CSV table of C-alpha atoms and ligand atoms in Angstrom, one decimal:
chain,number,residue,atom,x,y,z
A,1,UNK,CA,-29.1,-144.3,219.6
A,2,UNK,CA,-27.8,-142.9,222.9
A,3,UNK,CA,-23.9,-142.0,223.3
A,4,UNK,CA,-22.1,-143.4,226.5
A,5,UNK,CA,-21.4,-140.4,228.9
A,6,UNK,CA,-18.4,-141.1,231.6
A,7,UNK,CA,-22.0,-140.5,233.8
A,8,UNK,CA,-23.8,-143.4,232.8
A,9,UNK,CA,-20.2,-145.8,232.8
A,10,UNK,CA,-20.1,-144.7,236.5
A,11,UNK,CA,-23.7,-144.7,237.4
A,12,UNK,CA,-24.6,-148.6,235.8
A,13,UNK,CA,-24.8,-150.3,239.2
A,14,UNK,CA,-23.1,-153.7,238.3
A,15,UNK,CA,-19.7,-153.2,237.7
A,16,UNK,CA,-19.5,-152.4,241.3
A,17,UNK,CA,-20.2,-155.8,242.6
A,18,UNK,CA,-18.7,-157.4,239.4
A,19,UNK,CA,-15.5,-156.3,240.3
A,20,UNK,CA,-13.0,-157.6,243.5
A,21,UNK,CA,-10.7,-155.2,245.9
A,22,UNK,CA,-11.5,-152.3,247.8
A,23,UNK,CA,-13.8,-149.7,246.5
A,24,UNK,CA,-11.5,-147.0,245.8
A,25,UNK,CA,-9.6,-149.8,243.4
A,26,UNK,CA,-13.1,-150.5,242.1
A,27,UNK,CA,-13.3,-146.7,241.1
A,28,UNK,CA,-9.8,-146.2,239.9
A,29,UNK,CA,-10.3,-149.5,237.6
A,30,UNK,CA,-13.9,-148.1,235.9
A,31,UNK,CA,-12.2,-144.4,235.3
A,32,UNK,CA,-9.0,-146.2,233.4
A,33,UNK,CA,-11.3,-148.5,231.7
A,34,UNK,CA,-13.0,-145.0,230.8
A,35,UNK,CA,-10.3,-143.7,229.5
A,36,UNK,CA,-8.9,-147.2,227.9
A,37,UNK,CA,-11.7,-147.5,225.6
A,38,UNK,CA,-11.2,-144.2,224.9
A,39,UNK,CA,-14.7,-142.8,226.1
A,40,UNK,CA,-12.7,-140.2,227.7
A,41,UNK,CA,-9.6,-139.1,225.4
A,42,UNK,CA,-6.9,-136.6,226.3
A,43,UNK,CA,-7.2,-133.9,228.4
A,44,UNK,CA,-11.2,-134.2,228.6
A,45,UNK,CA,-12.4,-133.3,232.0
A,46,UNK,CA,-14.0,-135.9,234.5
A,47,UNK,CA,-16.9,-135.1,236.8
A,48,UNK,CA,-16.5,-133.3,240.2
A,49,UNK,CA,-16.0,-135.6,242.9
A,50,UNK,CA,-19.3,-134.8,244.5
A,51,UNK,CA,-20.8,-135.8,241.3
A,52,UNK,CA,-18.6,-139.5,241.1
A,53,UNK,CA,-19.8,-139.7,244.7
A,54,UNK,CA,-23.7,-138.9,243.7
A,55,UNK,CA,-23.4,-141.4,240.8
A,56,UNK,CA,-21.5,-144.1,241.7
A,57,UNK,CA,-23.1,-144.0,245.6
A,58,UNK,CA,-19.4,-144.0,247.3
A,59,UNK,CA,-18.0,-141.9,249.8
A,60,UNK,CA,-16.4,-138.7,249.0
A,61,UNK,CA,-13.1,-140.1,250.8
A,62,UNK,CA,-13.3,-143.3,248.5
A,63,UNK,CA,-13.2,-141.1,245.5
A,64,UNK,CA,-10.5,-138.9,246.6
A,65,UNK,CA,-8.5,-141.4,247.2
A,66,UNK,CA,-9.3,-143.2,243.7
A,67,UNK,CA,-8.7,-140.1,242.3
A,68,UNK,CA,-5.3,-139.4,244.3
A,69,UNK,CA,-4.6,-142.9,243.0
A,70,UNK,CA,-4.9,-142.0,239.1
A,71,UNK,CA,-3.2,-138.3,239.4
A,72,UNK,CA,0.1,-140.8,241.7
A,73,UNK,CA,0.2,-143.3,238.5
A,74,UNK,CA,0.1,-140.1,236.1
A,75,UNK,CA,-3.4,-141.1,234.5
A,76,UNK,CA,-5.4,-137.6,235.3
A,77,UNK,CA,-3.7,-134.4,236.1
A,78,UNK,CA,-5.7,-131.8,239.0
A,79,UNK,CA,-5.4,-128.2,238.3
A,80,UNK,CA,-6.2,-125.9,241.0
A,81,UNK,CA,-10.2,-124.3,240.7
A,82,UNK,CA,-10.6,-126.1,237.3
A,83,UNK,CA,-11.2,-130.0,238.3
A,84,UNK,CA,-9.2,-132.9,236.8
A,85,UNK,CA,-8.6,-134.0,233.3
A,86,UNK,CA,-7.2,-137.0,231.5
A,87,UNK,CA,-3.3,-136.4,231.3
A,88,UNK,CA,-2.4,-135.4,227.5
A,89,UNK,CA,0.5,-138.4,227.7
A,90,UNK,CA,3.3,-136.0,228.6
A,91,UNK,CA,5.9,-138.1,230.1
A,92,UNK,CA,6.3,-138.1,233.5
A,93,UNK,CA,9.7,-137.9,234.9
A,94,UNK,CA,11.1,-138.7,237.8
A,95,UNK,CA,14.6,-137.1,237.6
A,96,UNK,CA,17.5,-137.3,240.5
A,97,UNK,CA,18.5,-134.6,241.8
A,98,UNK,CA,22.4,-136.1,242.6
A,99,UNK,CA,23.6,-137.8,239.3
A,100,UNK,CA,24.9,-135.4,236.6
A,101,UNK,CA,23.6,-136.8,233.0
A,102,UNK,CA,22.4,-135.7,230.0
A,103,UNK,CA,18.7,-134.9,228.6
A,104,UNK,CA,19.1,-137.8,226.1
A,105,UNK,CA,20.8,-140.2,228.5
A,106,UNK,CA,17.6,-139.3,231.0
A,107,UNK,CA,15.2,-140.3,228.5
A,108,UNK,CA,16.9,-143.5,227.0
A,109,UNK,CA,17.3,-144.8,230.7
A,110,UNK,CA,13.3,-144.7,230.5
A,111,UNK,CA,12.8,-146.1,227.4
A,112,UNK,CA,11.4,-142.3,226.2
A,113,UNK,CA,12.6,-141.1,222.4
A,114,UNK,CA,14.3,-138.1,222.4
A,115,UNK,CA,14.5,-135.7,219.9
A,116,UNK,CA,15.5,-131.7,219.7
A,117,UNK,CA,14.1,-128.7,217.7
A,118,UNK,CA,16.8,-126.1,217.3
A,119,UNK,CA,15.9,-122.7,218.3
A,120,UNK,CA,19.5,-121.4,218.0
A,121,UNK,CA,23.1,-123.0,217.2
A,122,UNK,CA,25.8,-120.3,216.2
A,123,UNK,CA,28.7,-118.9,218.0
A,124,UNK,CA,27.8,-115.1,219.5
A,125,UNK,CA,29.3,-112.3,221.2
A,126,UNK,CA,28.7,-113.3,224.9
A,127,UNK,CA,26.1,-110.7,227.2
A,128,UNK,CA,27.4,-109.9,230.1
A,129,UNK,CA,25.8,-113.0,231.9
A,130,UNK,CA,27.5,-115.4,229.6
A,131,UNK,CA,31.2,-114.0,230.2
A,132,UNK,CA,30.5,-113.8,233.7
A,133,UNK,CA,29.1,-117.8,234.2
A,134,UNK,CA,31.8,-118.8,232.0
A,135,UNK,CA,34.9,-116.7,233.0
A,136,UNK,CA,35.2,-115.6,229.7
A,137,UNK,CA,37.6,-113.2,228.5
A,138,UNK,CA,37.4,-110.0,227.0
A,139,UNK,CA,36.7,-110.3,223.0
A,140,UNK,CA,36.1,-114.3,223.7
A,141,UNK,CA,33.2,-115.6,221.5
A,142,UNK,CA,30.5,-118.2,222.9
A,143,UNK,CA,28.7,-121.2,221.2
A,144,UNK,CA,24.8,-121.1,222.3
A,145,UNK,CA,22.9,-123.7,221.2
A,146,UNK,CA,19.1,-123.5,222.2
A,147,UNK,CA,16.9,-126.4,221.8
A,148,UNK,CA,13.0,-127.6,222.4
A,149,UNK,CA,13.4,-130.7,223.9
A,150,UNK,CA,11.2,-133.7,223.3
A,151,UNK,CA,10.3,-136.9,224.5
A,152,UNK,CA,8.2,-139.6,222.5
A,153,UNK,CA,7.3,-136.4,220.3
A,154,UNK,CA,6.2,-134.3,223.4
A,155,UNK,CA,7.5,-131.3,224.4
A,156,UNK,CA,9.1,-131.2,228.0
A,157,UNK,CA,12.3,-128.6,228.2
A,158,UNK,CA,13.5,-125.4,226.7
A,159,UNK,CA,17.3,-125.5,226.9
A,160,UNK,CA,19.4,-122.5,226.0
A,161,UNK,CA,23.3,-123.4,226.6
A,162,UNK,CA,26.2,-121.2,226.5
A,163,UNK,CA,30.1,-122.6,226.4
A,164,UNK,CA,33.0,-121.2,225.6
A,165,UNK,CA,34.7,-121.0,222.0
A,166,UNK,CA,36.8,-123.4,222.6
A,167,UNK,CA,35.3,-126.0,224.3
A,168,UNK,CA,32.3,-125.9,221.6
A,169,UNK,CA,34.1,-124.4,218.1
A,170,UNK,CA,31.9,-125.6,216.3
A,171,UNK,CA,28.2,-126.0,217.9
A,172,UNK,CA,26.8,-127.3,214.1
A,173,UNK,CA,28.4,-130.8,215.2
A,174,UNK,CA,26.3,-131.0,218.0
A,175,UNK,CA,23.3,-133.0,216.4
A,176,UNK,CA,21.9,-134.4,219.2
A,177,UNK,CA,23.4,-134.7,222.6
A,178,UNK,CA,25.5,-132.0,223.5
A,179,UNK,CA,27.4,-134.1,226.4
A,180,UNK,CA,27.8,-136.8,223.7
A,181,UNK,CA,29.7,-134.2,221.6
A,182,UNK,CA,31.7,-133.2,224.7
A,183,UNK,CA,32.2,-136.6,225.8
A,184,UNK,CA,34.4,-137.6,222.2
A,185,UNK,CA,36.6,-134.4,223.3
A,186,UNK,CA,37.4,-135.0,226.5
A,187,UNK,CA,35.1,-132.2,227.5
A,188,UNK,CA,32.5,-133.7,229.1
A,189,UNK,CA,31.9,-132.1,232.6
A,190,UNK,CA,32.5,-134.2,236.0
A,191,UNK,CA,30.8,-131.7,238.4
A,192,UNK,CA,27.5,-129.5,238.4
A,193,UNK,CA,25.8,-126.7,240.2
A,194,UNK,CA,21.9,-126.5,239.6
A,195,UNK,CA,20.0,-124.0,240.9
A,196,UNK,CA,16.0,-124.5,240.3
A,197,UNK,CA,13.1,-121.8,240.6
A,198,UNK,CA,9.7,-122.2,240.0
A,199,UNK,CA,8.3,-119.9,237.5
A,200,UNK,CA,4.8,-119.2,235.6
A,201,UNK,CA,5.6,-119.8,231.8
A,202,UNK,CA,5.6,-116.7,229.2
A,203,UNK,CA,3.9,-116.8,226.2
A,204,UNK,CA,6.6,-117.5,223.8
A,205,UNK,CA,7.9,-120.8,226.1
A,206,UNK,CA,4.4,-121.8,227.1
A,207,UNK,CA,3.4,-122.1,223.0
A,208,UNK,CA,6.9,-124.0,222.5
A,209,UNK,CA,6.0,-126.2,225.0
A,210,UNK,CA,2.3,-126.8,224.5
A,211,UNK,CA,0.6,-125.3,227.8
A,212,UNK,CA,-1.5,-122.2,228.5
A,213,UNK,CA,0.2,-118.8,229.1
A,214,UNK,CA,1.3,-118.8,233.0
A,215,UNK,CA,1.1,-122.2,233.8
A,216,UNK,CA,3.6,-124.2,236.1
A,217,UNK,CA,7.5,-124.4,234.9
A,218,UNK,CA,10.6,-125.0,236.4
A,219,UNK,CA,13.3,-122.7,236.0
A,220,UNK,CA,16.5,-124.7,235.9
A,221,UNK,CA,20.1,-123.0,235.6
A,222,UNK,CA,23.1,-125.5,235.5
A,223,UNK,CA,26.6,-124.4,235.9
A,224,UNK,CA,29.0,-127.9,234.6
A,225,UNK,CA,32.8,-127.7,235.5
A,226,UNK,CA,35.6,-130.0,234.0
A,227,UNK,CA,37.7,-131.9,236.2
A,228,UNK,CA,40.5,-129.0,236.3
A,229,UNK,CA,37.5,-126.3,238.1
A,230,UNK,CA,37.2,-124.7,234.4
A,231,UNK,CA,33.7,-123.7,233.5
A,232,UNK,CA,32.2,-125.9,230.7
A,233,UNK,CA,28.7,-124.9,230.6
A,234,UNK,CA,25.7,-122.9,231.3
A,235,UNK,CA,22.5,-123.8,230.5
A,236,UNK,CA,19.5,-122.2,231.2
A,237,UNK,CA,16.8,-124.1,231.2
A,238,UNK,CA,12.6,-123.9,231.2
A,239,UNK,CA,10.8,-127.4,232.3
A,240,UNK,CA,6.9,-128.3,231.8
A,241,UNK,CA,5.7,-128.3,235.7
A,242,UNK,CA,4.2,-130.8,235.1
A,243,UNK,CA,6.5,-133.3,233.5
A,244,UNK,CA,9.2,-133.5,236.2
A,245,UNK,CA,9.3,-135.3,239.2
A,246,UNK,CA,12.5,-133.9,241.1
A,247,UNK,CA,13.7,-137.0,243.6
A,248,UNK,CA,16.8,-136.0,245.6
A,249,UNK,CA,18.1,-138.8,248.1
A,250,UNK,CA,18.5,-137.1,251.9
A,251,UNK,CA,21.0,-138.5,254.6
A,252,UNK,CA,21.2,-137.5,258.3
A,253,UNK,CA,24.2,-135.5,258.7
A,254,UNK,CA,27.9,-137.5,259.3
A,255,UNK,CA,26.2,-140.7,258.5
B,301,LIG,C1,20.4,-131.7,230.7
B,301,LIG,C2,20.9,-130.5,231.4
B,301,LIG,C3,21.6,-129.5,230.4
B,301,LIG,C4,22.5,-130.2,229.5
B,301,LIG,C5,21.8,-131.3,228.8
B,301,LIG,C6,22.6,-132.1,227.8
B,301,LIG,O1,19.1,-131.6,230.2
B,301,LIG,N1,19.8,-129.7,232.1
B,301,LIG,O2,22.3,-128.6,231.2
B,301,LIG,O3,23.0,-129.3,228.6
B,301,LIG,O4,21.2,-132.2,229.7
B,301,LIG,O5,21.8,-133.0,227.2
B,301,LIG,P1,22.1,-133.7,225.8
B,301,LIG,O6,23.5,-134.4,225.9
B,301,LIG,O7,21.1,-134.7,225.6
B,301,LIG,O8,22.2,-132.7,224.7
């Protein structure tokens, strides 16, 4: 009995001509039907494009572009001197970079589960950072709650928050969204600064989220104010590079 390789689905010459639309279409089609029937699971690697180009007889340029195609629609990932590979189904987000919302409230809107691992919830005396970002004063306690973020069961943020005492007495209550909690008290901030960093992952976040030592992240630090300029939060947070999609909406100047 011979096994199917991803080689001989791409190199049988009739599905070329059986199916209609431009070549690189063609391509993209066989690859997800590769990956459909589950010849190629998760995160297994897919030939070189020379090689798609030997076997399937298309230009290199028609196999870029199929492949361009399926790492746009999130299907394979690329990773610089190591080839592509069958995305692990991480969510891919496409998150605004202009409307102030909440982790849950981001996944709901698309139609992702969302669920938390605590690292941390207690209140703390503050480090220095912590009184500083919240304008704490001297002897004032802060609630930290630090969380592993998921969505649909996949890890995709580390968030570590800091508030202060009395806007958070009692961080146990928050179950699952913090701005939910915040929300019922009036709390919930109108205003954000967000300052983003790329950053290679250490080990300790990279295992919490899943990927090798010193891959991609996003280092996200967000700053929420209440309505009166009072400082509500600051959350530091760690994002999977390659779950996030940052969109921000530009406009010319005065217009
Ligand atoms: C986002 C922000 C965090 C904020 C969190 C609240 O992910 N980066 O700064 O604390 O949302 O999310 P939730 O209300 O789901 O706990």
């Amino acid at each position: 009995m011979t096994t199917e390789t991803i080689e001989n689905f791409l190199k049988s010459d009739d599905w070329m001509q059986d199916a209609a639309g431009p070549r690189y279409v063609r391509l993209r089609k066989r690859i997800e039907e590769s990956i459909e029937t589950g010849l190629l699971g998760e995160s297994a690697p897919l030939p070189a494009e020379r090689e798609i180009a030997n076997l399937t007889g298309l230009s290199r340029v028609t196999v870029r572009r199929a492949m361009q195609d399926l790492v746009d629609r999130g299907i394979i990932v690329q990773r610089q001197g190591s080839g592509s590979f069958v995305a692990d189904g991480t969510p891919k987000v496409e998150q605004s970079l202009s409307r102030l919302t909440s982790f849950t409230e981001d996944m709901t809107r698309r139609g992702l589960n969302s669920s938390s691992e605590w690292l941390e919830r207690g209140v703390h005396t503050p480090s220095p950072e912590e009184v500083m970002a919240l304008a704490l004063s001297s002897g004032e306690a802060v609630a930290r709650i630090s969380r592993l973020r998921r969505a649909n069961d996949r890890p995709m943020a580390i968030e570590r928050a800091s508030l202060p005492i009395d806007i958070l007495p009692k961080p146990q209550l928050v179950e699952s969204s913090l701005y939910e909690v915040l929300g019922r008290d009036g709390n919930r901030p109108v205003r954000a600064l967000q300052r983003i960093s790329a950053v290679n992952l250490e080990s300790e976040d990279s295992e919490l989220l899943g990927v090798e030592p010193g891959a991609a992240g996003l280092r996200i630090v967000r700053t929420s104010y209440l309505a009166n300029r009072r400082v509500v939060e600051f959350t530091r947070s760690i994002y999977r590079g390659d779950a996030y999609d940052f969109v921000a909406e530009l406009r010319l100047a005065n217009s």
